[in-house]
XYZ file of C-alpha atoms in Angstrom:
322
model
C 6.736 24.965 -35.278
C 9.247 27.139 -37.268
C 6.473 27.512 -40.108
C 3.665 28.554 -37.531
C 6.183 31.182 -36.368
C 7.187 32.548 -39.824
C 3.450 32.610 -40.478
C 2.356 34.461 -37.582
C 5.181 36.903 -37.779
C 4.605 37.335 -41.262
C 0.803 38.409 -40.213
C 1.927 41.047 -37.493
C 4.090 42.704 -39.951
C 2.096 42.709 -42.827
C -0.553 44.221 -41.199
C 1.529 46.379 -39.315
C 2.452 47.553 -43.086
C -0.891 48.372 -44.470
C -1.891 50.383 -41.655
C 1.144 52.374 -41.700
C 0.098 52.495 -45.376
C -3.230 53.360 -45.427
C -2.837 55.623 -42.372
C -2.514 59.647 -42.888
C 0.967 59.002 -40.775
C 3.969 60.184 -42.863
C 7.930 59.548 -41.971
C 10.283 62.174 -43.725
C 13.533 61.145 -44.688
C 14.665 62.970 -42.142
C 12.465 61.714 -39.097
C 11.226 64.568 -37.331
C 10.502 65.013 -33.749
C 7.001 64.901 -33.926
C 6.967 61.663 -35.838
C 8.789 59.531 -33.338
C 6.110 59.029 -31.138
C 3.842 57.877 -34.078
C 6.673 55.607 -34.550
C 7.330 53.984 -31.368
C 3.024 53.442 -30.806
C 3.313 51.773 -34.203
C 6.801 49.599 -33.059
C 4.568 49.145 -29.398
C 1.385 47.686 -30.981
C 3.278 45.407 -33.101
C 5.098 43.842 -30.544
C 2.165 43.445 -28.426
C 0.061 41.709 -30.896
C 2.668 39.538 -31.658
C 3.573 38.563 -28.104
C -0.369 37.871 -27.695
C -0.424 36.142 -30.591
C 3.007 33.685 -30.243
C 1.742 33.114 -26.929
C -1.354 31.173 -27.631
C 0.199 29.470 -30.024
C 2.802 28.034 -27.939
C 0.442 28.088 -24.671
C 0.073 24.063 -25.222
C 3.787 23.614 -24.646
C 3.560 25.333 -21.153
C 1.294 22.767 -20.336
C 3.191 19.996 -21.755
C 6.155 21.362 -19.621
C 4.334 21.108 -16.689
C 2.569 17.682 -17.740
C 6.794 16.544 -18.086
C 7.475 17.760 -14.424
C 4.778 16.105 -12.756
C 3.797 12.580 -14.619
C 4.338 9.461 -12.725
C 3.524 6.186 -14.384
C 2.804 4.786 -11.131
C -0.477 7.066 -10.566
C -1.367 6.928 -14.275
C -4.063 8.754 -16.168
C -1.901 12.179 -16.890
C -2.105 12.874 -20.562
C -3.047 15.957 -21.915
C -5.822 17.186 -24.725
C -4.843 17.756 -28.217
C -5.406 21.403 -28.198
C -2.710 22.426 -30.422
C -3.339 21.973 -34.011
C -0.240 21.242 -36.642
C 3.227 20.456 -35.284
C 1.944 21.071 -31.416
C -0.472 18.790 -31.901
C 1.801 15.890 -33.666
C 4.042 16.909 -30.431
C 1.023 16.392 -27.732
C -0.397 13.105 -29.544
C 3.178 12.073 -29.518
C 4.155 12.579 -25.878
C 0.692 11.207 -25.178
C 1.816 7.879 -27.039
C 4.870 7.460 -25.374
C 3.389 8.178 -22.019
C 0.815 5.129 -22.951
C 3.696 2.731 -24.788
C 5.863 3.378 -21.086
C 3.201 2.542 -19.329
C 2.570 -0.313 -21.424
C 5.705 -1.827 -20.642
C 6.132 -0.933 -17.582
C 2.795 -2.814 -16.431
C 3.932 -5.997 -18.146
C 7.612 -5.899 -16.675
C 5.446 -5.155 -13.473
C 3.431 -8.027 -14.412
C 5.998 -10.521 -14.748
C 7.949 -8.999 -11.578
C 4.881 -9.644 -9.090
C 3.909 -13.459 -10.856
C 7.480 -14.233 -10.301
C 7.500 -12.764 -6.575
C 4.204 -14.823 -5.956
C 5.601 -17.828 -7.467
C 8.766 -17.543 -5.136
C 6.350 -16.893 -2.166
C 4.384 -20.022 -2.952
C 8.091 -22.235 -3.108
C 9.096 -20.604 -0.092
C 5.767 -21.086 1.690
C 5.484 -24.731 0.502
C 9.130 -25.518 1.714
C 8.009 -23.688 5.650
C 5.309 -26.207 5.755
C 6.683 -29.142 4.110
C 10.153 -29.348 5.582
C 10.681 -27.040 8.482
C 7.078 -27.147 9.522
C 7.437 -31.322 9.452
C 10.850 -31.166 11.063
C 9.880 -29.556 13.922
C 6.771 -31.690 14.178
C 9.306 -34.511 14.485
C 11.005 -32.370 16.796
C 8.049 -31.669 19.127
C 6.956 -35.519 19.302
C 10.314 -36.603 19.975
C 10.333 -34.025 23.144
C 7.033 -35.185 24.014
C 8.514 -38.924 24.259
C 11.569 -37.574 26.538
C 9.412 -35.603 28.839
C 7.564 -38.843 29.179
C 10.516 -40.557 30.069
C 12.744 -38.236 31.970
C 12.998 -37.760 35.610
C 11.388 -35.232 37.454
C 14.030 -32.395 37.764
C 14.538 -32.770 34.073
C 10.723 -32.162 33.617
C 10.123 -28.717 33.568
C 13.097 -27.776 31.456
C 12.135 -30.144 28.532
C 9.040 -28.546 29.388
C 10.116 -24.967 28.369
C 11.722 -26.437 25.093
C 8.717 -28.347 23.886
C 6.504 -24.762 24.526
C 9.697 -23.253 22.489
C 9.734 -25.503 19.550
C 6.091 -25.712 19.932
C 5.764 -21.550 19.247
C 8.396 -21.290 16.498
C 6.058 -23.732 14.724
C 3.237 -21.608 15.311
C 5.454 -19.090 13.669
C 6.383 -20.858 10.757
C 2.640 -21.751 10.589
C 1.717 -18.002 10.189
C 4.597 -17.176 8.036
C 3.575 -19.763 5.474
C 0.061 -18.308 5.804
C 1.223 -14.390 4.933
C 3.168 -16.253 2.122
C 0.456 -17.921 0.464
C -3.175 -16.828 1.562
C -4.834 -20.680 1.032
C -7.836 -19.651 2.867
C -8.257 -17.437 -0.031
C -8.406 -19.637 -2.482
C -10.465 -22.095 -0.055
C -12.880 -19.808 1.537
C -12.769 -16.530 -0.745
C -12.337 -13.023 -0.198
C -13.896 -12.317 2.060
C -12.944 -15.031 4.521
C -9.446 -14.256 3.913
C -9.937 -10.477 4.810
C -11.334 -11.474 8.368
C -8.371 -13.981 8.934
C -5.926 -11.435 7.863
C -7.981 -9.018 10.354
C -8.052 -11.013 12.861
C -4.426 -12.167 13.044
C -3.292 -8.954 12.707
C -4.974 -8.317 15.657
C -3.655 -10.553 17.700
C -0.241 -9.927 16.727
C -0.338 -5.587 16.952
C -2.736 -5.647 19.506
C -4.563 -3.034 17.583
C -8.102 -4.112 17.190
C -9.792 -3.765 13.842
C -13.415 -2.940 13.245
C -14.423 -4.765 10.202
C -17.381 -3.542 7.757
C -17.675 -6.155 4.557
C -20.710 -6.367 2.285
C -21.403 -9.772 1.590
C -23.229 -9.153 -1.755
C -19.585 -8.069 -3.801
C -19.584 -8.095 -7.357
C -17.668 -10.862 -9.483
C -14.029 -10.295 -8.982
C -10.968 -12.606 -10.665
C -8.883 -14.003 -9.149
C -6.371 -12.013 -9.713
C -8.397 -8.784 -8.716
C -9.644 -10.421 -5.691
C -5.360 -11.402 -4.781
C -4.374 -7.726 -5.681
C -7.164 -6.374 -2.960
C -6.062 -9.457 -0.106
C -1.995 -8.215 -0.417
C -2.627 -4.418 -0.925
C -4.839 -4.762 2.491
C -2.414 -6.739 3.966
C 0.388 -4.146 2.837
C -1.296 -1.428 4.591
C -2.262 -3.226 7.876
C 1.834 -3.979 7.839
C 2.736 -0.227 7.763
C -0.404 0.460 10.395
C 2.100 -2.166 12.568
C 5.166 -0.520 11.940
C 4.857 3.045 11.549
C 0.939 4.747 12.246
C 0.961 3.814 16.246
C -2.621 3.670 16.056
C -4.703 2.866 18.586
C -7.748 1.242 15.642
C -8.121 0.840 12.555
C -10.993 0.548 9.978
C -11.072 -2.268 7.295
C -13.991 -1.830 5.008
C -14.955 -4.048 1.456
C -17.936 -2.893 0.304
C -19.463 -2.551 -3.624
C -19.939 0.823 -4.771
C -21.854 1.489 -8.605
C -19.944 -1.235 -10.769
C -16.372 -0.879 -8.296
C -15.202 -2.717 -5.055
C -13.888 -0.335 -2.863
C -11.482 -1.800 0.062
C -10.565 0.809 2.672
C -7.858 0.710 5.321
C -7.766 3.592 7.605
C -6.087 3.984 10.955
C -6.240 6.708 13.774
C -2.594 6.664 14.245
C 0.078 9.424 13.135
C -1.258 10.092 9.995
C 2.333 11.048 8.388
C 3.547 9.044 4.919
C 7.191 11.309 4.449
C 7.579 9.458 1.217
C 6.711 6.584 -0.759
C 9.013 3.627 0.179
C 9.094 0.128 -1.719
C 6.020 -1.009 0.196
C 3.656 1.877 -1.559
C 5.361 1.300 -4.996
C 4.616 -1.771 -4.969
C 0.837 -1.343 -3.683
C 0.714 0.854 -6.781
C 2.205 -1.108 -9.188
C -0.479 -3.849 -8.272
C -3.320 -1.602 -8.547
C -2.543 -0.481 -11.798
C -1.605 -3.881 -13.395
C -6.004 -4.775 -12.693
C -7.333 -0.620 -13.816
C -7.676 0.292 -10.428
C -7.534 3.858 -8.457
C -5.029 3.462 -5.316
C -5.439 6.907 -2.945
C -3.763 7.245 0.253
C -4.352 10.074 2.447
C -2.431 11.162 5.768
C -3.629 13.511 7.964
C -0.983 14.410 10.676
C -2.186 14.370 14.007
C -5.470 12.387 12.370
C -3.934 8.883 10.982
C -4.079 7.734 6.960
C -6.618 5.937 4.959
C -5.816 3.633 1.813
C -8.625 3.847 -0.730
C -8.543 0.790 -3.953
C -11.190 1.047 -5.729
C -11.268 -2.133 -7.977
C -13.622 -2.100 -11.561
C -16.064 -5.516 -10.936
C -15.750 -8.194 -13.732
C -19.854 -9.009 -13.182
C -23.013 -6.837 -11.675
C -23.728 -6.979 -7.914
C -25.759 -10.277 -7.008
C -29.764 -8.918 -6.005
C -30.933 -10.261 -3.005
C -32.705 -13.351 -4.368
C -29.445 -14.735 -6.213
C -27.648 -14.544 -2.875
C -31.007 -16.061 -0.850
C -30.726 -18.926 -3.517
C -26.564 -18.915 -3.041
């Protein structure tokens, strides 16, 4: 940078010098008053080039200035063009590396963050159904033997506890089941989409118009878990927050991409990104994928993953023969 300067400054004023040289323009030794205005053009043009001149030069920093104020490893894909040449461009290809070694790391510490929070959700999940889920099994057949048993004014209140124990097992059930999706390793995607529709429905009350393509690309299983909890994300803030009265969920295949879509009709207003976003985010970039969400107040808010395939899309006789 210093060198580019010297150089360029060195330019203005050396040609600055011949032209004063080879022009008719004379300077007494005694500067006269006709000569000053010849003297302050001269001391005007010079400045000009070189302010035109140092600013193209160091235009590339303006735009790594602005690149510095708005990057966000979460969103990705902000780096900017090697348009300088000498130091700027050792500066730009640096920043650029650093943008891609912290995003590096920060997908693998993301990585490691989300296997262990799926590991824990498995344990916990496992120890609903295996130990509370069993204990209040035990609990229910027990009541079912004293209701047998017990007199007739007794009845209905055992009753109302066996109903009791009888939904917080239901509860546990479905807890277990947001926990660890087994229907999506049993049944695939696809089948764990509608179950996560359709118990979503039942619980909101908001009904959900569903538009899957059956004939989706290969997907791994990882992909295919990222697209089941960032749909299930959204459909949890669509609960809590949008107050919509519908909402759109939509897996279709689009060029060599899955797209899953999640829009809602509700309040349409996201006043910042809370841990449930970041963390939709984080998931989409640890498989390549583009996460967009859009709120319209007054309109409701559509989530947008769009998920690169790991295979082409099956043609119609592959899935007649499936």
């Amino acid at each position: 940078m210093f060198r580019r300067l010297v150089v360029l400054n060195g330019l203005v004023f050396t040609i600055g010098t011949l032209v004063l040289a080879l022009s008719p323009a004379t300077v007494s030794s005694r500067v006269r008053l006709a000569e000053i205005p010849v003297l302050i053009v001269g001391l005007a043009l010079i400045l000009t080039v070189n302010a035109l001149l140092l600013r193209a030069s160091l235009a590339p920093l303006e735009a790594l200035t602005a690149l510095m104020r708005r990057v966000d490893l979460l969103r990705g894909g902000d780096r900017l063009a090697d348009s300088g040449n000498g130091d700027l461009a050792d500066l730009i290809a640096t920043f650029n590396a650093m943008l891609d070694r912290l995003g590096a790391e920060r997908s693998a510490s993301s990585a490691d963050a989300l296997a262990a929070q799926e590991a824990e959700r498995q344990r916990i999940a496992r120890e609903l159904h295996d130990e509370i889920g069993q204990s209040l099994t035990v609990v229910l057949l027990g009541l079912k033997r004293a209701v047998d048993r017990a007199p007739d004014d007794l009845r209905d209140d055992l009753h109302a506890v066996q109903e009791t124990v009888r939904s917080s097992l239901d509860e546990v059930g479905r807890v277990a089941r947001r926990l660890r999706p087994d229907v999506l390793e049993d049944l695939g995607l696809l089948s764990a989409m509608n179950a996560l529709a359709t118990e979503f429905s039942q619980v909101s009350g908001v009904p959900v118009v569903r538009r899957a393509k059956p004939d989706l690309p290969a997907l791994s299983t990882e992909k295919e878990l990222v697209i089941y909890r960032i749909a299930q994300e959204s459909l949890t803030n669509v609960a809590r927050h949008a107050r919509a009265g519908r909402v759109e969920l939509s897996l279709r295949p689009e060029a060599d991409t899955v797209v899953l879509r999640v829009a809602d009709d509700g309040l349409g207003e996201v006043s910042r990104e809370g841990a449930g976003i970041r963390g939709m985010r984080e998931r989409a970039l640890l498989i390549d994928a583009r996460l967009s969400i859009t709120a319209v107040p007054g309109t409701g808010t559509e989530v947008r993953l769009t998920v690169p395939a790991d295979g082409p899309i099956p043609s119609a006789a592959q899935r007649n023969r499936g």
